Amino acid sequence: MAAPRPPKTADPEAVKRHPGLFRAIRQRQNPRLRRTDITVTDDRAVKRAVKAASLGNAMEWFDFGIYSYLAVTLGQVFFPSGSGTTQLLSSFATFAVAFLVRPLGGMFFGPLGDRWGRKRVLALTMILMAVGTFAIGLIPSHDTIGLWAPALLILFRMVQGFSTGGEYGGASTFIAEYAPDRRRGFFGSFLEFGTLAGYVGAAGLVTTLYALLDDGQMLSWGWRVPFLIAGPLGLVGLYLRMRLDETPAFQKLEGGAAVRASEAADGVETIGKGDLARIFREQWRALILCSCLVGAYGITDYMVLSYMPTYLSDELGYSETHGLLILIAVMLFLMLLISRVGALSDRFGRKPVLMAGMAGFLVLSLPAFLLIGQGSIPAVTAGMLMLGLSLLCMLGTMSAALPALFPTRVRYGSLSVGYNLATSVFGGTTPLVITALIGWTGSNLMPAYYAMGAALVGLIAVACMKETAGQPLDGSPPAVETDEEAAELCAAQSPTPRF
């Protein structure tokens, strides 16, 4: 017969009369961890996993960033009729198309990653991204095949978006499940280090092409070069990802022999089910919180890292080369600091660091764009740094904070769904919305107001989230770096002996 369950709120008088019984019930419901329940991470394996996931992420975002930095040129190649603003809007609309299918990619790859494993699905997303990007470089221009050119561009952008739908959720889950609990922020920050590296690589290559080629050469063939490089890079990323082992948390989920668990780990799920209906039914609160966090993060992220070169060239009259060079310098500076921010989130918590980033955009966006509007290189650089440092607080923290919102058995699927829905609606449409708002109002300060609105939503979302720094992932046993730390964790549960 099953053990009797105490009422949700025990009668104080009953507890006094039967203290031993209620103590036994509490111990049965919350059994102590044994040493074998705790995962002791292999430092070399963790670093290898972080490098592979980050490098793969860099290659994914190299492919995706190329389109952003070539938006003006691509508008002329694929949408030659109409004014410059119409071409740019058409180009950004095609940019946004990829984000419309990202939720479909997240709904497909996310549950698949909870069933098949993180490693195999991440390899598949890498292949699709490389194929989609390489194919864009082969599309004939509008002058050659007419309307088929933009139609094919949209098709392959959708392939890119579909593959990206499974990338961030998988890569952040992969690192979070490998990392020890007390350093998840530090290791997770390297995922966004990879994102910045991909953007820097894309921006650097596009800048070099703009510097070496004239307008005619760029329109004729120069724009194709970055897209065609994606094929070989995709093979490198695939090789790196296929060499990795599955995460310890997923091995536990599948009942792997390498990880043992006792009754104390009853709260750790042992069956992986990629069930979308179950995700929406059981995780809807966490999905809403995730979407609000990612919406605010996505708007500010794509505004700074994707849209700013176009803003500088199209709205302020900067050459494409100068705008990209300033952005590259800012991103390189952020890359130097991002792991420090991740470590700060381990020490002080995710919420304070995220609050600082959201508050930075709320307070500093307007002064930053007023500085950028001055037009001088020092003023533009100072304004970009103000935005970049605010974004850095989110870049260095989100990849550790978001996976902790969901339990292990549905983490890949839930995070992929929540992240991509928000990114699709808010992040991917940011360049299009800002360009349209500027055209409608005539004000170059519209990006600042848009970022401030996003930051306000983000502040509310951060206030509603739980602090997860230093805590085990929901549905997974604790993960520590040393046997001594595991022993201390077990000893901390033992009552102090009384003599």
XYZ file of C-alpha atoms in Angstrom:
499
model
C 0.000 0.000 0.000
C 1.262 3.473 -0.838
C 2.473 5.626 2.013
C -0.151 8.098 3.237
C 0.315 11.659 2.079
C 0.076 14.444 4.626
C -2.286 17.307 3.939
C -0.833 20.287 2.087
C -0.973 22.239 5.359
C -0.465 19.842 8.262
C -2.497 20.274 11.423
C -0.056 21.749 13.991
C -1.650 19.701 16.760
C -1.205 16.484 14.770
C 2.459 17.361 14.138
C 2.984 17.807 17.873
C 1.318 14.469 18.679
C 3.163 12.489 15.971
C 6.493 14.253 15.242
C 8.246 11.052 14.160
C 5.564 10.201 11.617
C 5.604 13.620 9.998
C 9.431 13.680 9.984
C 9.424 10.323 8.159
C 6.903 11.618 5.637
C 9.027 14.721 4.971
C 12.131 12.596 4.497
C 10.234 10.296 2.124
C 9.092 13.265 0.049
C 12.476 15.020 0.138
C 15.088 12.282 0.481
C 18.682 13.256 1.033
C 21.080 13.174 -1.911
C 23.669 10.462 -1.982
C 27.129 11.011 -3.367
C 26.218 8.963 -6.473
C 23.342 11.326 -7.245
C 25.699 14.262 -7.797
C 27.366 14.815 -11.172
C 31.059 15.653 -10.894
C 31.912 17.403 -14.147
C 35.035 16.662 -16.148
C 36.725 20.032 -16.673
C 38.262 18.985 -19.988
C 34.938 17.638 -21.266
C 33.152 20.829 -20.218
C 35.666 23.057 -21.999
C 35.562 20.841 -25.102
C 31.757 21.040 -25.158
C 31.774 24.803 -24.660
C 34.305 25.316 -27.469
C 32.403 23.131 -29.925
C 29.015 24.675 -29.132
C 30.425 28.215 -29.255
C 32.354 27.687 -32.489
C 29.330 26.087 -34.078
C 27.203 29.005 -32.902
C 29.753 31.445 -34.338
C 29.488 29.765 -37.735
C 25.687 29.814 -37.582
C 25.631 33.540 -36.845
C 28.345 34.272 -39.381
C 25.952 32.858 -41.952
C 22.998 34.764 -40.541
C 24.860 38.051 -40.038
C 26.019 38.250 -43.634
C 22.534 39.124 -44.815
C 22.211 41.978 -42.305
C 25.428 43.653 -43.372
C 24.690 43.279 -47.093
C 21.086 44.504 -46.792
C 21.578 47.631 -48.930
C 23.422 45.768 -51.703
C 20.972 42.852 -51.666
C 18.084 45.302 -51.994
C 19.609 46.559 -55.241
C 20.349 43.055 -56.556
C 17.002 41.416 -55.831
C 14.596 44.394 -55.665
C 15.910 46.840 -58.305
C 12.667 48.734 -58.910
C 11.552 51.537 -56.586
C 13.324 54.032 -54.342
C 16.221 53.304 -52.035
C 13.863 53.169 -49.048
C 11.595 50.692 -50.865
C 14.592 48.496 -51.708
C 15.768 48.580 -48.113
C 12.302 47.780 -46.772
C 12.024 44.878 -49.241
C 15.427 43.593 -48.176
C 14.549 43.804 -44.466
C 11.154 42.214 -45.127
C 13.034 39.248 -46.605
C 15.305 39.342 -43.546
C 12.192 39.119 -41.368
C 10.801 36.171 -43.390
C 13.471 33.904 -41.901
C 12.181 34.772 -38.449
C 8.612 33.898 -39.339
C 9.600 30.236 -39.783
C 11.905 30.141 -36.763
C 9.078 29.087 -34.409
C 8.334 26.186 -36.781
C 11.996 25.210 -36.613
C 11.917 25.480 -32.828
C 8.778 23.326 -32.613
C 10.393 20.725 -34.879
C 13.973 20.605 -33.615
C 13.259 21.322 -29.930
C 11.142 18.238 -29.128
C 13.426 16.235 -31.422
C 16.377 17.287 -29.255
C 14.507 16.084 -26.155
C 13.997 12.670 -27.801
C 17.111 12.083 -29.942
C 19.604 14.035 -27.903
C 21.165 17.476 -28.092
C 24.233 16.535 -30.152
C 22.553 15.000 -33.197
C 19.992 17.763 -33.584
C 22.654 20.485 -33.311
C 24.594 18.753 -36.087
C 21.453 18.749 -38.255
C 20.828 22.473 -37.730
C 24.416 23.177 -38.751
C 23.978 21.293 -42.036
C 20.747 23.109 -42.921
C 22.159 26.554 -42.170
C 25.230 25.927 -44.329
C 23.114 24.630 -47.222
C 20.697 27.567 -47.055
C 23.439 30.191 -46.908
C 25.534 28.589 -49.654
C 22.467 28.394 -51.910
C 21.782 32.133 -51.556
C 25.232 32.796 -53.016
C 24.237 30.855 -56.160
C 20.945 32.658 -56.914
C 20.971 34.618 -60.223
C 20.105 38.298 -59.934
C 16.732 39.912 -60.675
C 18.067 41.152 -64.021
C 18.753 37.531 -65.039
C 15.675 35.572 -63.927
C 13.214 38.261 -62.866
C 10.836 37.525 -59.995
C 12.313 34.069 -59.519
C 15.338 35.750 -57.901
C 13.508 37.231 -54.871
C 11.344 34.087 -54.685
C 14.420 31.876 -54.354
C 15.968 34.310 -51.890
C 12.874 34.036 -49.685
C 12.922 30.219 -49.971
C 16.519 29.884 -48.820
C 16.062 32.513 -46.129
C 13.279 30.287 -44.823
C 15.703 27.335 -44.783
C 18.098 29.489 -42.755
C 15.362 30.511 -40.358
C 14.080 26.957 -39.942
C 17.548 25.694 -39.003
C 18.211 28.610 -36.661
C 14.998 27.686 -34.830
C 16.838 24.735 -33.307
C 20.210 26.399 -32.771
C 20.056 28.712 -29.767
C 17.812 26.500 -27.645
C 20.033 23.500 -28.341
C 23.390 25.213 -27.928
C 22.434 26.977 -24.692
C 20.898 23.760 -23.330
C 24.045 21.846 -24.291
C 26.371 24.187 -22.399
C 24.034 24.619 -19.420
C 23.740 20.841 -18.949
C 27.506 20.342 -19.155
C 28.514 23.213 -16.862
C 28.828 22.938 -13.059
C 26.080 24.781 -11.208
C 28.354 27.436 -9.692
C 29.937 28.408 -13.052
C 27.026 28.071 -15.463
C 26.996 31.804 -16.147
C 30.704 31.878 -16.965
C 30.598 28.934 -19.348
C 27.258 30.003 -20.838
C 28.673 33.414 -21.740
C 30.972 31.766 -24.281
C 27.932 30.895 -26.376
C 27.323 34.599 -26.936
C 31.057 35.084 -27.360
C 30.579 32.790 -30.355
C 27.635 34.884 -31.543
C 29.755 38.042 -31.426
C 32.624 36.243 -33.149
C 30.285 35.187 -35.963
C 29.015 38.718 -36.380
C 32.572 40.108 -36.304
C 33.674 37.605 -38.949
C 30.723 38.473 -41.180
C 31.146 42.225 -40.679
C 34.912 41.993 -41.252
C 34.519 40.086 -44.511
C 31.802 42.418 -45.815
C 33.873 45.467 -44.833
C 36.869 44.069 -46.712
C 34.767 43.500 -49.813
C 33.328 47.021 -49.689
C 36.863 48.413 -49.336
C 38.376 46.367 -52.175
C 35.537 46.352 -54.713
C 33.639 49.174 -56.395
C 29.845 49.358 -56.499
C 29.622 47.600 -59.841
C 31.741 44.652 -58.709
C 29.792 44.322 -55.451
C 26.489 44.241 -57.341
C 27.835 41.849 -59.965
C 29.585 39.184 -57.905
C 31.173 40.535 -54.721
C 28.055 40.051 -52.589
C 28.159 36.296 -53.333
C 31.542 35.647 -51.722
C 30.465 35.643 -48.036
C 27.541 33.318 -48.778
C 29.696 30.822 -50.677
C 32.176 30.601 -47.792
C 29.375 29.113 -45.667
C 29.730 25.648 -47.198
C 33.270 24.875 -45.962
C 32.571 26.539 -42.596
C 29.499 24.355 -42.150
C 31.591 21.212 -42.608
C 34.030 22.401 -39.929
C 31.190 23.078 -37.490
C 29.619 19.696 -38.231
C 32.916 17.937 -37.503
C 33.282 19.735 -34.162
C 29.785 18.911 -33.012
C 29.834 15.261 -34.014
C 32.957 14.659 -31.885
C 31.138 15.533 -28.656
C 29.418 13.231 -26.170
C 25.859 13.776 -25.026
C 25.342 15.997 -21.983
C 25.423 14.310 -18.541
C 21.895 15.580 -17.832
C 20.520 13.967 -21.001
C 22.368 10.728 -20.260
C 20.662 10.708 -16.863
C 17.354 11.429 -18.550
C 17.820 8.398 -20.779
C 18.919 6.208 -17.861
C 22.504 6.036 -19.079
C 24.785 3.654 -17.236
C 27.398 6.356 -16.800
C 25.217 8.211 -14.319
C 23.628 6.464 -11.317
C 20.783 7.782 -9.216
C 19.112 6.734 -6.018
C 15.746 7.403 -4.497
C 17.008 10.845 -3.582
C 16.875 11.771 -7.247
C 13.214 10.827 -7.688
C 12.534 14.390 -8.757
C 14.879 13.936 -11.690
C 12.954 12.853 -14.752
C 13.992 9.577 -16.372
C 11.950 9.614 -19.584
C 12.416 12.214 -22.304
C 9.212 13.181 -24.107
C 9.252 15.806 -26.838
C 5.568 16.600 -26.537
C 4.532 20.039 -27.776
C 1.072 19.777 -26.233
C 2.639 18.933 -22.895
C 5.062 21.823 -23.207
C 2.281 24.356 -23.762
C 0.041 22.769 -21.120
C 2.614 22.418 -18.330
C 5.144 25.146 -19.100
C 2.926 28.014 -20.203
C 3.943 30.301 -17.328
C 7.641 29.758 -18.010
C 7.008 30.191 -21.752
C 5.391 33.598 -21.172
C 8.276 34.695 -18.945
C 10.818 33.409 -21.473
C 9.051 35.225 -24.325
C 9.043 38.534 -22.445
C 12.733 38.233 -21.565
C 13.699 37.217 -25.098
C 11.474 39.883 -26.688
C 13.267 42.667 -24.839
C 16.645 41.034 -25.410
C 15.955 40.363 -29.100
C 14.896 43.902 -29.961
C 17.981 45.448 -28.378
C 20.305 42.732 -29.693
C 19.240 42.960 -33.343
C 19.084 46.734 -33.170
C 22.708 47.018 -32.033
C 24.350 44.079 -33.823
C 22.331 43.876 -37.061
C 20.632 47.173 -37.771
C 23.170 49.812 -36.701
C 25.452 49.641 -39.792
C 22.401 50.216 -42.017
C 21.208 53.030 -39.732
C 24.578 54.737 -39.958
C 24.770 54.457 -43.750
C 21.127 54.938 -44.757
C 19.969 57.479 -42.168
C 23.181 59.367 -41.307
C 25.017 59.135 -44.632
C 28.002 57.103 -43.384
C 29.724 54.853 -45.882
C 29.056 51.142 -45.403
C 32.726 50.621 -44.559
C 32.878 53.234 -41.784
C 29.674 52.020 -40.138
C 30.845 48.422 -40.116
C 34.300 49.335 -38.792
C 32.788 51.138 -35.800
C 30.500 48.171 -35.079
C 33.407 45.721 -35.361
C 35.432 47.752 -32.854
C 32.506 47.798 -30.413
C 31.887 44.046 -30.778
C 35.556 43.224 -30.233
C 35.456 45.286 -27.041
C 32.356 43.381 -25.886
C 34.073 40.058 -26.612
C 36.859 40.995 -24.210
C 34.386 41.542 -21.370
C 31.607 39.018 -21.919
C 33.084 36.158 -19.871
C 33.633 38.580 -16.973
C 29.928 39.440 -17.077
C 29.064 35.732 -17.048
C 31.250 35.249 -13.981
C 29.586 38.248 -12.294
C 26.191 36.611 -12.816
C 27.501 33.513 -11.018
C 28.707 35.614 -8.108
C 25.900 38.159 -7.729
C 23.010 36.418 -9.492
C 21.345 36.526 -12.899
C 18.678 39.049 -11.883
C 20.956 41.947 -10.841
C 23.023 41.697 -14.032
C 19.957 41.449 -16.286
C 18.363 44.374 -14.416
C 21.454 46.460 -15.097
C 21.244 45.740 -18.831
C 17.531 46.510 -19.112
C 17.880 49.676 -17.038
C 20.815 50.722 -19.223
C 18.671 50.626 -22.368
C 15.804 52.402 -20.622
C 17.988 55.273 -19.415
C 20.800 55.460 -21.984
C 19.095 54.767 -25.346
C 18.020 58.354 -25.976
C 21.381 59.939 -24.986
C 23.173 57.279 -27.058
C 21.212 58.033 -30.235
C 21.562 61.773 -29.693
C 25.324 61.232 -29.581
C 25.243 58.992 -32.656
C 23.237 61.679 -34.469
C 26.148 64.127 -34.019
C 27.902 62.206 -36.775
C 31.515 62.500 -35.599
C 33.439 59.272 -35.092
C 34.075 59.881 -31.343
C 30.387 60.686 -30.752
C 29.157 57.690 -32.752
C 31.618 55.389 -30.979
C 30.604 56.689 -27.540
C 26.919 56.191 -28.338
C 27.537 52.687 -29.655
C 29.515 51.800 -26.527
C 26.660 52.969 -24.296
C 24.294 50.655 -26.145
C 26.868 47.859 -26.343
C 27.642 47.815 -22.615
C 23.933 47.646 -21.791
C 23.553 44.776 -24.251
C 26.601 43.050 -22.753
C 24.762 42.511 -19.444
C 22.179 40.481 -21.343
C 24.590 38.735 -23.708
C 26.677 37.446 -20.815
C 23.718 36.207 -18.760
C 20.805 35.064 -20.943
C 22.370 31.801 -22.105
C 22.554 30.664 -18.462
C 19.277 32.204 -17.276
C 16.946 30.919 -20.007
C 17.706 27.150 -19.856
C 17.132 27.247 -16.077
C 13.488 28.220 -16.648
C 12.549 24.713 -17.830
C 12.944 21.104 -16.581
C 15.397 18.754 -18.278
C 12.860 16.489 -19.957
C 11.412 19.372 -22.024
C 14.211 21.953 -21.798
C 15.356 21.890 -25.441
C 11.790 21.940 -26.763
C 10.419 24.553 -24.354
C 13.350 26.918 -24.756
C 13.310 26.563 -28.552
C 9.586 27.331 -28.686
C 9.649 30.287 -26.282
C 12.860 31.771 -27.636
C 11.893 31.554 -31.295
C 8.330 32.789 -30.897
C 9.612 35.943 -29.205
C 12.535 36.386 -31.573
C 10.249 35.915 -34.569
C 7.714 38.510 -33.454
C 10.114 41.074 -32.003
C 13.800 40.456 -32.790
C 13.641 39.603 -36.491
C 11.223 42.392 -37.288
C 13.315 45.043 -35.513
C 15.161 46.391 -38.612
C 11.917 46.441 -40.618
C 9.881 48.131 -37.854
C 12.542 50.742 -37.104
C 13.029 51.576 -40.798
C 9.255 51.923 -41.245
C 8.906 54.089 -38.103
C 11.674 56.420 -39.251
C 10.061 56.695 -42.687
C 6.643 57.367 -41.136
C 7.702 59.884 -38.464
C 10.821 61.350 -40.037
C 12.595 61.061 -36.655
C 15.987 59.381 -36.403
C 15.353 58.845 -32.677
C 12.704 56.144 -33.228
C 15.234 53.318 -32.535
C 15.839 54.814 -29.073
C 12.135 54.929 -28.213
C 11.635 51.390 -29.497
C 14.522 50.090 -27.364
C 13.216 51.940 -24.295
C 9.800 50.304 -24.653
C 11.427 46.881 -24.947
C 13.605 47.530 -21.895
C 10.565 48.447 -19.790
C 8.939 45.094 -20.598
C 12.261 43.385 -19.848
C 12.528 45.003 -16.417
C 9.107 43.669 -15.439
C 10.009 40.190 -16.706
C 13.300 40.099 -14.769
C 11.470 41.171 -11.616
C 9.122 38.181 -12.036
C 11.792 35.512 -12.590
C 13.373 33.369 -9.886
C 17.067 33.583 -9.105
C 18.789 30.432 -10.399
C 22.499 31.240 -10.060
C 24.382 28.428 -8.335
C 21.318 26.148 -8.265
C 20.917 22.762 -10.010
C 18.894 22.786 -13.214
C 15.261 21.839 -12.718
C 14.928 18.077 -13.229
C 18.658 17.377 -13.007
C 20.874 16.367 -10.075
C 23.426 18.866 -8.757
C 26.564 19.321 -10.865
C 29.842 20.198 -9.155
C 33.489 20.498 -10.182
C 35.249 18.279 -7.617
C 34.666 15.227 -5.441
C 35.341 17.383 -2.397
C 32.535 19.754 -3.373
C 30.186 16.765 -3.807
C 31.107 15.476 -0.356
C 30.499 18.912 1.159
C 27.111 19.082 -0.523
C 26.106 15.734 0.968
C 27.469 16.654 4.398
C 25.517 19.896 4.397
C 22.275 17.884 4.446
C 23.201 15.875 7.520
C 21.843 17.171 10.817
C 24.299 18.371 13.424
C 24.711 15.532 15.993
C 23.432 16.227 19.514
C 25.165 14.710 22.588
